[in-house]
Rosetta silent file (secondary structure, phi, psi, omega in degrees, C-alpha in Angstrom):
SEQUENCE: MMGRRITGVLFLAMTLAPSVSFAQKMVILTRHAERADGAATMGASDPKLSAAGTARAEKLLAMLADANIAAIFTTEYVRTKDTAAPLAAKLKVTPEIVAAAQLNALIDKIKSHSDDTVFVVGHSNTVPMIIKALGGPDVFIGDSEYDSLFFYVPATKTLTRVRY
SCORE:     score description
SCORE:     0.000 S_00000001
   1 L     0.000  -43.328  179.872  -45.968   17.365   -9.204 S_00000001
   2 H   -63.462  -38.347  179.516  -43.778   19.336   -6.815 S_00000001
   3 H   -62.165  -40.830  178.492  -42.859   16.098   -4.968 S_00000001
   4 H   -65.530  -38.699 -178.829  -41.664   14.467   -8.189 S_00000001
   5 H   -65.732  -44.354  179.437  -39.545   17.503   -9.048 S_00000001
   6 H   -64.730  -42.866  178.505  -37.849   17.487   -5.614 S_00000001
   7 H   -61.407  -42.394  178.875  -37.279   13.726   -5.839 S_00000001
   8 H   -63.246  -43.139  178.937  -35.803   14.165   -9.311 S_00000001
   9 H   -64.328  -43.511  178.325  -33.483   16.953   -8.144 S_00000001
  10 H   -62.747  -42.823  178.771  -32.360   14.868   -5.152 S_00000001
  11 H   -61.484  -45.161  179.854  -31.739   11.844   -7.375 S_00000001
  12 H   -62.631  -43.082  179.387  -29.737   13.955   -9.824 S_00000001
  13 H   -63.334  -38.953 -179.431  -27.682   15.501   -7.006 S_00000001
  14 H   -69.627  -35.320 -179.186  -26.933   12.078   -5.546 S_00000001
  15 H   -77.300  -26.825  179.517  -25.817   10.657   -8.888 S_00000001
  16 H   -88.758  -15.658  179.931  -23.597   13.622   -9.692 S_00000001
  17 L   -66.095  144.183  179.216  -22.024   13.782   -6.224 S_00000001
  18 L   -62.149  141.678 -179.193  -18.511   12.374   -6.043 S_00000001
  19 L  -100.898  124.319  176.095  -18.395    8.785   -4.904 S_00000001
  20 L  -121.568  117.261 -174.814  -15.913    7.837   -2.212 S_00000001
  21 L   -75.762  -27.771  175.539  -15.939    4.172   -1.346 S_00000001
  22 L  -160.653  161.198 -172.384  -13.994    4.647    1.873 S_00000001
  23 L  -106.682   42.336  179.293  -12.221    7.444    3.696 S_00000001
  24 L   -55.235  131.306  179.815   -8.769    5.927    4.050 S_00000001
  25 L   -65.509  -60.926  178.319   -6.384    8.581    5.231 S_00000001
  26 E  -160.847  145.106  173.552   -3.318    7.319    3.374 S_00000001
  27 E  -119.523  122.860  177.681   -1.792    4.090    2.161 S_00000001
  28 E  -106.587  127.720 -175.494    1.994    4.007    1.858 S_00000001
  29 E  -130.332  147.932  173.110    3.302    1.143   -0.245 S_00000001
  30 E  -151.759  159.137  171.180    6.669   -0.199   -1.279 S_00000001
  31 E   -82.215  152.594  175.342    8.209   -3.275   -2.757 S_00000001
  32 L   -54.311  157.004  178.224   10.438   -5.312   -0.469 S_00000001
  33 L   -75.292  178.581 -174.725   14.100   -4.291   -0.392 S_00000001
  34 L   -57.783  136.261  179.954   16.883   -6.128   -2.231 S_00000001
  35 E   -81.497  149.820  179.758   17.044   -9.907   -1.767 S_00000001
  36 L   -65.056  -31.029 -178.412   20.198  -11.655   -0.556 S_00000001
  37 L   -84.402   -8.981  178.473   20.210  -14.007   -3.532 S_00000001
  38 L    74.906    0.093 -178.238   19.939  -11.152   -6.016 S_00000001
  39 L   -69.884  142.541 -179.271   17.180  -12.918   -7.919 S_00000001
  40 L   -93.127  -14.797 -177.828   14.660  -10.659   -9.609 S_00000001
  41 L  -114.426  156.508  178.258   11.836  -13.167   -9.725 S_00000001
  42 L   -77.838  119.243  179.270    9.912  -14.948   -7.000 S_00000001
  43 L  -115.222 -161.445 -178.985   11.111  -18.540   -6.834 S_00000001
  44 L   -74.511  -24.226 -178.707   10.721  -21.418   -4.447 S_00000001
  45 L   -79.889  163.945 -179.214   13.287  -19.987   -2.039 S_00000001
  46 L  -130.422   73.423 -173.527   12.522  -17.364    0.566 S_00000001
  47 L   -71.976  155.648  173.088   15.737  -15.344    0.904 S_00000001
  48 L   -78.358 -177.691  176.960   16.505  -12.734    3.511 S_00000001
  49 E   -79.007  150.215  172.189   17.542   -9.199    2.598 S_00000001
  50 L   -76.721  176.958  175.914   20.984   -8.432    1.261 S_00000001
  51 H   -60.176  -40.222  177.666   23.196   -5.842    2.972 S_00000001
  52 H   -65.250  -37.552  178.245   21.808   -3.261    0.529 S_00000001
  53 H   -66.840  -40.486  177.356   18.274   -4.397    1.382 S_00000001
  54 H   -63.503  -41.053  177.295   18.907   -4.092    5.116 S_00000001
  55 H   -63.884  -38.808  179.130   20.261   -0.568    4.569 S_00000001
  56 H   -66.570  -38.768  177.439   17.161    0.284    2.519 S_00000001
  57 H   -62.609  -37.769  176.397   14.879   -0.989    5.312 S_00000001
  58 H   -67.069  -35.719  177.072   16.720    1.315    7.734 S_00000001
  59 H   -64.455  -38.883  175.837   16.209    4.184    5.289 S_00000001
  60 H   -60.385  -41.463  177.122   12.453    3.458    5.346 S_00000001
  61 H   -57.239  -48.949 -178.983   12.573    3.724    9.124 S_00000001
  62 H   -62.531  -37.384 -177.760   14.207    7.157    8.891 S_00000001
  63 H   -75.395  -36.149 -168.714   11.711    8.334    6.267 S_00000001
  64 H  -111.164    3.004 -176.162    8.485    7.023    7.825 S_00000001
  65 L   -58.426  -30.253 -177.912    9.071    7.083   11.596 S_00000001
  66 L  -108.400   22.614 -176.072    6.920   10.216   11.972 S_00000001
  67 L   -88.673    7.513  179.701    4.254    9.346    9.375 S_00000001
  68 L    57.438   41.588  179.549    1.646    8.340   11.997 S_00000001
  69 E   -74.987  126.691 -178.018    1.416    4.806   10.656 S_00000001
  70 E  -100.871  -23.157 -178.372   -1.187    2.816   12.584 S_00000001
  71 E  -145.762  146.310  178.159   -0.944   -0.535   10.783 S_00000001
  72 E  -127.439  133.257  178.795    1.672   -2.397    8.785 S_00000001
  73 E  -122.756  134.938  174.656    0.904   -5.198    6.327 S_00000001
  74 E  -133.281  169.513  171.365    3.400   -7.578    4.734 S_00000001
  75 L   -87.398 -176.643 -176.779    3.224  -10.800    2.808 S_00000001
  76 L   -78.033   -5.725 -175.453    4.388  -14.102    4.224 S_00000001
  77 L   -81.647  144.083 -178.966    7.865  -13.810    2.687 S_00000001
  78 H   -55.218  -41.387 -175.611   10.945  -13.090    4.794 S_00000001
  79 H   -63.793  -33.900  177.774   11.995  -10.224    2.501 S_00000001
  80 H   -76.281  -40.589  178.710    8.757   -8.281    3.056 S_00000001
  81 H   -63.780  -41.862  179.776    8.765   -8.902    6.799 S_00000001
  82 H   -68.543  -30.980  177.219   12.443   -7.876    7.053 S_00000001
  83 H   -66.627  -38.600 -178.728   11.791   -4.710    5.028 S_00000001
  84 H   -83.376  -19.891 -169.600    9.076   -3.640    7.476 S_00000001
  85 H   -56.053  -48.464 -178.960   10.826   -4.840   10.654 S_00000001
  86 H   -60.582  -43.200  179.486   12.901   -1.741   11.606 S_00000001
  87 H   -66.156  -43.668  179.769    9.921    0.607   11.195 S_00000001
  88 H   -60.819  -42.059  179.641    7.569   -1.782   13.004 S_00000001
  89 H   -63.965  -44.043  179.516    9.988   -2.074   15.930 S_00000001
  90 H   -62.761  -42.590 -177.160   10.364    1.703   16.205 S_00000001
  91 H   -83.477  -10.246 -175.712    6.594    2.278   16.047 S_00000001
  92 L    58.537   42.822  177.546    5.802   -0.713   18.263 S_00000001
  93 L  -115.358  125.114  177.314    3.333   -1.931   15.632 S_00000001
  94 L   -81.226  118.741  179.045    3.104   -5.650   14.965 S_00000001
  95 L   -63.212  140.719  176.024    2.946   -6.202   11.211 S_00000001
  96 E   -96.136  127.919 -176.999   -0.046   -8.174   10.015 S_00000001
  97 E   -95.007  127.354  177.766    0.882  -10.888    7.551 S_00000001
  98 L  -128.009  128.273 -178.585   -1.433  -11.472    4.601 S_00000001
  99 L   -55.018  136.597 -178.653   -0.611  -14.072    1.965 S_00000001
 100 L   -55.949  -30.948 -178.806    0.552  -12.505   -1.294 S_00000001
 101 L   -78.527   -7.462 -176.248   -2.092  -14.530   -3.140 S_00000001
 102 L  -107.099   61.973 -177.880   -4.925  -13.082   -1.030 S_00000001
 103 H   -58.470  -42.558 -178.724   -5.154   -9.584   -2.496 S_00000001
 104 H   -63.109  -38.344  177.620   -8.855   -9.180   -1.670 S_00000001
 105 H   -64.326  -40.377  178.653   -8.230  -10.018    1.989 S_00000001
 106 H   -65.001  -44.223  179.059   -5.456   -7.428    2.101 S_00000001
 107 H   -59.253  -43.058  177.900   -7.651   -4.760    0.503 S_00000001
 108 H   -61.769  -41.223  179.839  -10.350   -5.471    3.116 S_00000001
 109 H   -66.472  -40.502  176.942   -7.797   -5.180    5.926 S_00000001
 110 H   -60.850  -47.283 -178.531   -6.487   -1.879    4.545 S_00000001
 111 H   -66.111  -23.912  178.648  -10.023   -0.531    4.323 S_00000001
 112 L   -70.507  -12.121  176.010  -10.732   -1.619    7.895 S_00000001
 113 L  -105.000   54.555 -168.968   -8.273    1.091    8.980 S_00000001
 114 L   -61.709  -27.069 -179.050  -10.377    3.808    7.366 S_00000001
 115 L  -105.008   13.400 -173.280   -9.130    6.717    9.481 S_00000001
 116 L  -115.388  164.947  166.678   -5.504    5.622    9.607 S_00000001
 117 E   -96.338  128.887  179.717   -2.314    5.771    7.643 S_00000001
 118 E  -120.988  154.375 -179.967   -1.194    2.247    6.792 S_00000001
 119 E  -120.179  131.452 -178.063    2.055    0.883    5.384 S_00000001
 120 E  -124.412  128.173  173.296    2.160   -2.068    2.982 S_00000001
 121 E  -111.009  116.502 -177.647    5.277   -3.979    1.923 S_00000001
 122 E  -128.063 -141.148 -174.210    4.604   -6.110   -1.122 S_00000001
 123 L  -131.218  170.118 -177.296    6.208   -7.201   -4.365 S_00000001
 124 L   -60.994  -24.554  178.249    6.813   -5.751   -7.825 S_00000001
 125 L   -96.522  -28.879 -176.072    3.592   -7.371   -9.028 S_00000001
 126 H   -83.812  -35.319 -179.681    1.378   -6.955   -5.936 S_00000001
 127 H   -58.665  -48.432  176.892    2.013   -3.271   -5.140 S_00000001
 128 H   -60.201  -36.577  179.538    0.602   -2.120   -8.526 S_00000001
 129 H   -67.635  -37.163  178.875   -2.401   -4.451   -8.079 S_00000001
 130 H   -65.707  -46.791  179.154   -3.095   -3.058   -4.595 S_00000001
 131 H   -58.330  -45.422  179.930   -2.955    0.535   -5.829 S_00000001
 132 H   -63.598  -42.672 -179.082   -5.313   -0.335   -8.696 S_00000001
 133 H   -65.794  -25.525  177.812   -7.720   -2.208   -6.376 S_00000001
 134 L   -85.975    0.790  177.355   -7.892    0.857   -4.121 S_00000001
 135 L   101.851    7.898 -177.666   -8.947    2.976   -7.108 S_00000001
 136 L   -87.279  179.999 -178.617   -5.546    4.307   -8.132 S_00000001
 137 L   -79.871  170.646  174.159   -3.824    4.501  -11.500 S_00000001
 138 L   -70.727  135.609  173.243   -1.733    1.855  -13.210 S_00000001
 139 L  -132.202  160.003  178.859    1.880    1.769  -12.044 S_00000001
 140 L  -129.572  136.421  174.543    4.827   -0.379  -13.043 S_00000001
 141 L  -122.787  118.893 -179.194    7.713   -1.589  -10.890 S_00000001
 142 L   -69.068  159.181 -178.282   10.645   -3.097  -12.763 S_00000001
 143 L   -58.792  -32.260 -177.705   12.256   -6.360  -11.699 S_00000001
 144 L  -103.898   16.603 -177.141   15.412   -4.609  -10.507 S_00000001
 145 L  -101.326  118.861 -178.794   13.630   -1.612   -8.955 S_00000001
 146 L  -123.782    4.062 -169.442   13.610   -1.437   -5.163 S_00000001
 147 L  -110.333   16.386  178.697   13.529    2.304   -4.527 S_00000001
 148 E   -94.889  133.700  175.670    9.922    3.338   -5.180 S_00000001
 149 E  -125.184  125.009 -176.155    7.726    4.487   -2.333 S_00000001
 150 E  -108.848  131.673  175.219    4.070    5.202   -3.142 S_00000001
 151 E  -114.172  112.003 -176.378    1.822    7.531   -1.124 S_00000001
 152 E  -119.519  129.080  177.154   -1.815    6.970   -2.092 S_00000001
 153 E  -111.524  101.344 -175.942   -4.820    8.906   -0.766 S_00000001
 154 L   -59.543  -36.163 -176.253   -7.937    6.955   -1.792 S_00000001
 155 L   -61.358  -32.927 -179.508  -10.409    9.743   -0.985 S_00000001
 156 L  -109.996   -1.704 -177.539   -8.840   12.007   -3.613 S_00000001
 157 L    56.026   38.280 -178.796   -7.301    9.246   -5.762 S_00000001
 158 E   -99.159  125.081  177.822   -3.966   11.042   -5.423 S_00000001
 159 E  -120.511  128.713  175.005   -0.809    8.983   -5.928 S_00000001
 160 E  -121.692  130.800  179.523    2.681   10.303   -5.309 S_00000001
 161 E  -114.392  126.833  176.792    5.727    8.197   -6.138 S_00000001
 162 E  -124.663  156.305  176.208    9.104    9.030   -4.643 S_00000001
 163 E  -104.327  139.847  179.755   12.478    7.332   -4.927 S_00000001
 164 L  -134.085    0.000    0.000   14.449    6.610   -1.792 S_00000001
């Protein structure tokens, strides 16, 4: 009888204990900077950054140079790679390219850096999906919005959004 009671108490404690699927330190996410063609939607072309986009990428470098970023992930598009390039060069971190359509692969790669801070450059539709897949809240990024930077701590499900 005593054994059943202890087993029951242990089971109850395990089910009520907070569940943390992984201990990711922090995931920093942003949408790519402004495109040279000014288009708000993803089309067949793969434009570089505009002058404003290049300036925004430099601003990211200034903001995140001391954030202890261990890994950088971008999609295959020039605009995401160019957004991450100044920071990657400063940190001497080679960005890992993951196809925008392979969200699950990206989530696995982020989780493989469980004790690190990682930086992800995505798109107005992929950044919200990544945050949600990591256990975060719903977010929205407008078509003409390029200035949101998200700091997400999966262990506490804490999301902070700043404009830069």
